[in-house]
C-alpha positions as MATLAB code, in Angstrom:
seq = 'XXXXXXXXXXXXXXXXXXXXXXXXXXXXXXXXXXXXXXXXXXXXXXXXXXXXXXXXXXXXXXXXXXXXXXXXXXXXXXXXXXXXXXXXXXXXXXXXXXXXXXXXXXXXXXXXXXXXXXXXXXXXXXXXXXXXXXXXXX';
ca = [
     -64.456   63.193   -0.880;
     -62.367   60.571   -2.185;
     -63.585   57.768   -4.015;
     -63.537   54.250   -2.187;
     -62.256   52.503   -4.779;
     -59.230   54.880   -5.009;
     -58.457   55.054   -1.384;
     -57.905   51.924   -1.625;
     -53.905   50.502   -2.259;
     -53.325   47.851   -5.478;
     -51.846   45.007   -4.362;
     -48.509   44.352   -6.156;
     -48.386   41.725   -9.298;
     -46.096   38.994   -7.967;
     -45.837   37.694  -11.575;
     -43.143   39.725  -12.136;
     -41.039   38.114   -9.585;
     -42.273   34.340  -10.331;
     -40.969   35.366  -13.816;
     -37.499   35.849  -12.952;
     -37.559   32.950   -9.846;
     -37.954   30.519  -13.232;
     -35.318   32.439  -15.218;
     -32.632   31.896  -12.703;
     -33.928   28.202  -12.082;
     -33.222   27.574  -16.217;
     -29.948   29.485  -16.130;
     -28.855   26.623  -13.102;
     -29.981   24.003  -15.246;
     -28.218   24.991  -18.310;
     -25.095   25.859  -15.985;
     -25.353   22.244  -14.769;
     -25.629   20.782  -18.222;
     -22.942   22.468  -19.779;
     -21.077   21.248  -16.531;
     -21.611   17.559  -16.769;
     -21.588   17.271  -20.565;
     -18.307   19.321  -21.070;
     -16.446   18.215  -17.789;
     -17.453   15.755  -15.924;
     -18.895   13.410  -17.971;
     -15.944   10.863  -18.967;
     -16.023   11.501  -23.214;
     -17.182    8.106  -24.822;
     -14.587    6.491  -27.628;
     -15.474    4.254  -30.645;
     -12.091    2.656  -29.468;
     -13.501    1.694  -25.904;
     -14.727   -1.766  -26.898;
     -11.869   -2.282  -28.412;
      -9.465   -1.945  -25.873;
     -11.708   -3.468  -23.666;
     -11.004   -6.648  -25.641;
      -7.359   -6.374  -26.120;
      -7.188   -6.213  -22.236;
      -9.999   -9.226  -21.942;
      -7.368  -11.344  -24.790;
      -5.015  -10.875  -21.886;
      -2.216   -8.311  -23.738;
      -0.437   -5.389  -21.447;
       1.597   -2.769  -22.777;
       4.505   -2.064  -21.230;
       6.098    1.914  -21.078;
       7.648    4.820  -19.743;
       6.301    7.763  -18.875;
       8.779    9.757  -20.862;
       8.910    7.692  -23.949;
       7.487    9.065  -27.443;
       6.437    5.913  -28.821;
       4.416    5.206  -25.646;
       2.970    8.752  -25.783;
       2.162    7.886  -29.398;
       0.870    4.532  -28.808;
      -1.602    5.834  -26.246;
      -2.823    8.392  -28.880;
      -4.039    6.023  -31.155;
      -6.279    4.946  -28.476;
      -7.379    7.993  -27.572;
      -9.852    8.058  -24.787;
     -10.112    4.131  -24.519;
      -6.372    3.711  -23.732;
      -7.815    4.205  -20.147;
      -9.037    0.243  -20.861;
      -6.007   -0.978  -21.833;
      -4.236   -2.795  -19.306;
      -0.985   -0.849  -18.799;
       1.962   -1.048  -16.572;
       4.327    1.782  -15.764;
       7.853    1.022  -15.915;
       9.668    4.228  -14.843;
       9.174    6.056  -11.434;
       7.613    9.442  -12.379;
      10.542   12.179  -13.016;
      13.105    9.464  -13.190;
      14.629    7.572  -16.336;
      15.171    4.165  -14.676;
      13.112    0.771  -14.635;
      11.505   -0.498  -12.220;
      11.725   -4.073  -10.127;
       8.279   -4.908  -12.190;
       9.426   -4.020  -16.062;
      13.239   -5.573  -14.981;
      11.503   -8.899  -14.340;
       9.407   -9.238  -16.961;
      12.773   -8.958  -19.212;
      11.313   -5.492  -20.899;
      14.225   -3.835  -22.853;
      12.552   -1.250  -25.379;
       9.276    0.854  -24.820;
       6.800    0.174  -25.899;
       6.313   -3.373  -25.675;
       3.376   -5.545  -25.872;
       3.258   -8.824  -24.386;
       0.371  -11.195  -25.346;
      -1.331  -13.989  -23.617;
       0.500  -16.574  -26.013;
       3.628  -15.494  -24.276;
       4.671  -13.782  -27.251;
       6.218   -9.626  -28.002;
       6.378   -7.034  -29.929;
       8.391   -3.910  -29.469;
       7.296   -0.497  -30.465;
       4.130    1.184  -30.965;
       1.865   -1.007  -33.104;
      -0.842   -0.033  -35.721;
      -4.597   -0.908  -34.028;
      -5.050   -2.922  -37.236;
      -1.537   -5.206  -35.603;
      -3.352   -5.439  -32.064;
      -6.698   -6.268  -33.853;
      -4.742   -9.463  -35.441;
      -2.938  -10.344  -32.193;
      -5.503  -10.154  -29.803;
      -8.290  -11.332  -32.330;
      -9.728   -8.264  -31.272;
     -12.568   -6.403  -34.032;
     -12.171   -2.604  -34.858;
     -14.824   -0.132  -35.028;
];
């Protein structure tokens, strides 16, 4: 006759599956890290104060969508150039000027125009905007 105690069934070890519930509940969280911090998070600039300022001091840049010096103007900014109050002054796929830049008398891209009234044409050196806009650097 069988023994009782072998008749009987073991009951299965649910660690085993508790184990990997908590592995796949890390891998999410490290999925969702790598998610925010790499994408969606907005990346953080040394510049962002900065440009914060020269739009507070009441400066605007003026360009054009397809012009160099704009494209290298907004590269010295980096990330903060998204602070910097900018208007657009040519319809995107077209070479002309708008009603907006046309009024404001802008000839040349890119030009700055400062809460004094005064301009300057061409892409300027952050150290330049710094002494216009009385604006401190990083």
């Amino acid at each position: 006759m069988p023994d009782s105690n072998e008749s009987q069934a073991t009951p299965a070890n649910p660690a085993p599956r508790l184990i990997w519930l908590a592995v796949a509940l890390v891998l999410v969280i490290v999925a969702w890290g790598i998610y925010y911090f790499a994408y969606y998070r907005k990346p953080v600039s040394t510049l962002d104060g900065f440009a914060k300022c020269v739009t507070k001091s009441g400066a605007k840049m003026y360009g054009a969508w397809w012009c160099p010096h704009c494209a290298d103007q907004k590269e010295l900014f980096g990330f903060a150039f998204q602070y910097v109050n900018y208007i657009e002054c040519s319809p995107k796929g077209q070479k002309t000027e708008n009603d907006t830049c046309k009024q404001a008398g802008v000839k040349n891209f890119p030009t700055w125009q400062f809460y004094d009234g005064t301009r300057l044409e061409g892409t300027l050196q952050l150290k330049e905007l710094s002494g216009k806009t009385a604006c401190k650097l990083p």
